[in-house]
C-alpha positions as a Markdown table, in Angstrom:
| # | Residue | x | y | z |
|---|---|---|---|---|
| 1 | Met | 0.0 | 0.0 | 0.0 |
| 2 | Ser | 1.1 | 3.5 | -0.7 |
| 3 | Arg | 0.3 | 7.2 | 0.0 |
| 4 | Asn | -0.8 | 6.6 | 3.6 |
| 5 | Ser | -3.7 | 4.4 | 2.4 |
| 6 | Leu | -6.1 | 2.4 | 4.6 |
| 7 | Thr | -7.4 | -1.1 | 4.1 |
| 8 | Gly | -10.8 | -1.2 | 2.4 |
| 9 | Asn | -12.5 | -4.0 | 4.5 |
| 10 | Ile | -13.4 | -1.8 | 7.5 |
| 11 | Arg | -16.5 | 0.4 | 6.9 |
| 12 | Lys | -15.4 | 3.3 | 9.2 |
| 13 | Asn | -12.3 | 3.9 | 7.1 |
| 14 | Ile | -14.5 | 4.9 | 4.1 |
| 15 | Gln | -16.4 | 8.2 | 3.8 |
| 16 | Ile | -18.5 | 9.6 | 1.0 |
| 17 | Gly | -16.2 | 11.5 | -1.3 |
| 18 | Asp | -13.0 | 9.6 | -0.4 |
| 19 | Glu | -10.7 | 8.6 | -3.2 |
| 20 | Val | -10.5 | 4.8 | -3.3 |
| 21 | Ser | -9.4 | 1.9 | -5.5 |
| 22 | Ile | -11.9 | -0.9 | -6.1 |
| 23 | Val | -12.0 | -4.2 | -7.9 |
| 24 | Gln | -15.2 | -4.7 | -9.9 |
| 25 | Lys | -16.9 | -8.1 | -9.9 |
| 26 | His | -15.8 | -8.9 | -13.5 |
| 27 | His | -12.2 | -8.0 | -12.7 |
| 28 | Gln | -11.8 | -10.1 | -9.5 |
| 29 | Arg | -9.7 | -12.8 | -11.3 |
| 30 | Ser | -7.3 | -10.3 | -12.9 |
| 31 | Gly | -7.3 | -8.0 | -9.8 |
| 32 | Glu | -7.6 | -4.9 | -12.1 |
| 33 | Leu | -8.2 | -1.9 | -9.9 |
| 34 | Thr | -10.4 | 1.1 | -10.7 |
| 35 | Glu | -9.8 | 4.4 | -8.9 |
| 36 | Gly | -12.5 | 6.9 | -8.2 |
| 37 | Phe | -14.5 | 8.8 | -5.5 |
| 38 | Val | -17.1 | 7.1 | -3.3 |
| 39 | Lys | -20.7 | 8.2 | -4.1 |
| 40 | Arg | -22.5 | 5.5 | -2.0 |
| 41 | Ile | -21.5 | 2.9 | 0.6 |
| 42 | Leu | -23.4 | -0.3 | -0.2 |
| 43 | Thr | -22.2 | -2.7 | 2.5 |
| 44 | Ser | -24.1 | -2.1 | 5.8 |
| 45 | Ser | -22.0 | -4.4 | 8.1 |
| 46 | Pro | -19.0 | -2.8 | 9.9 |
| 47 | Ser | -16.5 | -5.0 | 8.0 |
| 48 | His | -16.2 | -7.4 | 5.1 |
| 49 | Pro | -13.3 | -9.8 | 4.5 |
| 50 | His | -13.2 | -9.0 | 0.7 |
| 51 | Gly | -13.7 | -5.3 | 1.1 |
| 52 | Ile | -16.6 | -2.9 | 1.6 |
| 53 | Lys | -18.8 | -2.6 | -1.5 |
| 54 | Val | -19.2 | 0.9 | -2.8 |
| 55 | Met | -20.6 | 2.8 | -5.8 |
| 56 | Leu | -18.2 | 5.4 | -7.4 |
| 57 | Asp | -19.3 | 8.7 | -8.7 |
| 58 | Thr | -19.0 | 7.2 | -12.2 |
| 59 | Gly | -21.6 | 4.5 | -11.3 |
| 60 | Glu | -19.2 | 1.7 | -11.1 |
| 61 | Val | -19.6 | -0.8 | -8.2 |
| 62 | Gly | -16.9 | -2.8 | -6.6 |
| 63 | Arg | -15.2 | -3.8 | -3.4 |
| 64 | Val | -12.7 | -1.3 | -1.9 |
| 65 | Lys | -9.1 | -2.5 | -1.8 |
| 66 | Glu | -7.5 | 0.8 | -0.7 |
| 67 | Val | -8.7 | 4.1 | 0.7 |
| 68 | Phe | -6.7 | 7.3 | 0.2 |
| 69 | Pro | -7.9 | 9.6 | 2.9 |
| 70 | Glu | -7.7 | 13.4 | 2.6 |
| 71 | Glu | -4.3 | 14.7 | 3.4 |
| 72 | Asp | -4.4 | 17.1 | 6.4 |
């Protein structure tokens, strides 16, 4: 992980508007990551072993692998 990133499998690490990298369902085998900004958090449980599911502002849905919190 780089750039002071947080793990994506704990819900409290993720806020609306955060920059994240996700893996979409059809890219799980290749592990291809998509970066974007969180529009909605779709997982309601506090954690998930494969990553919290979110929708990006582009409409893409996937599980968060890394969270890049705002730099203070």
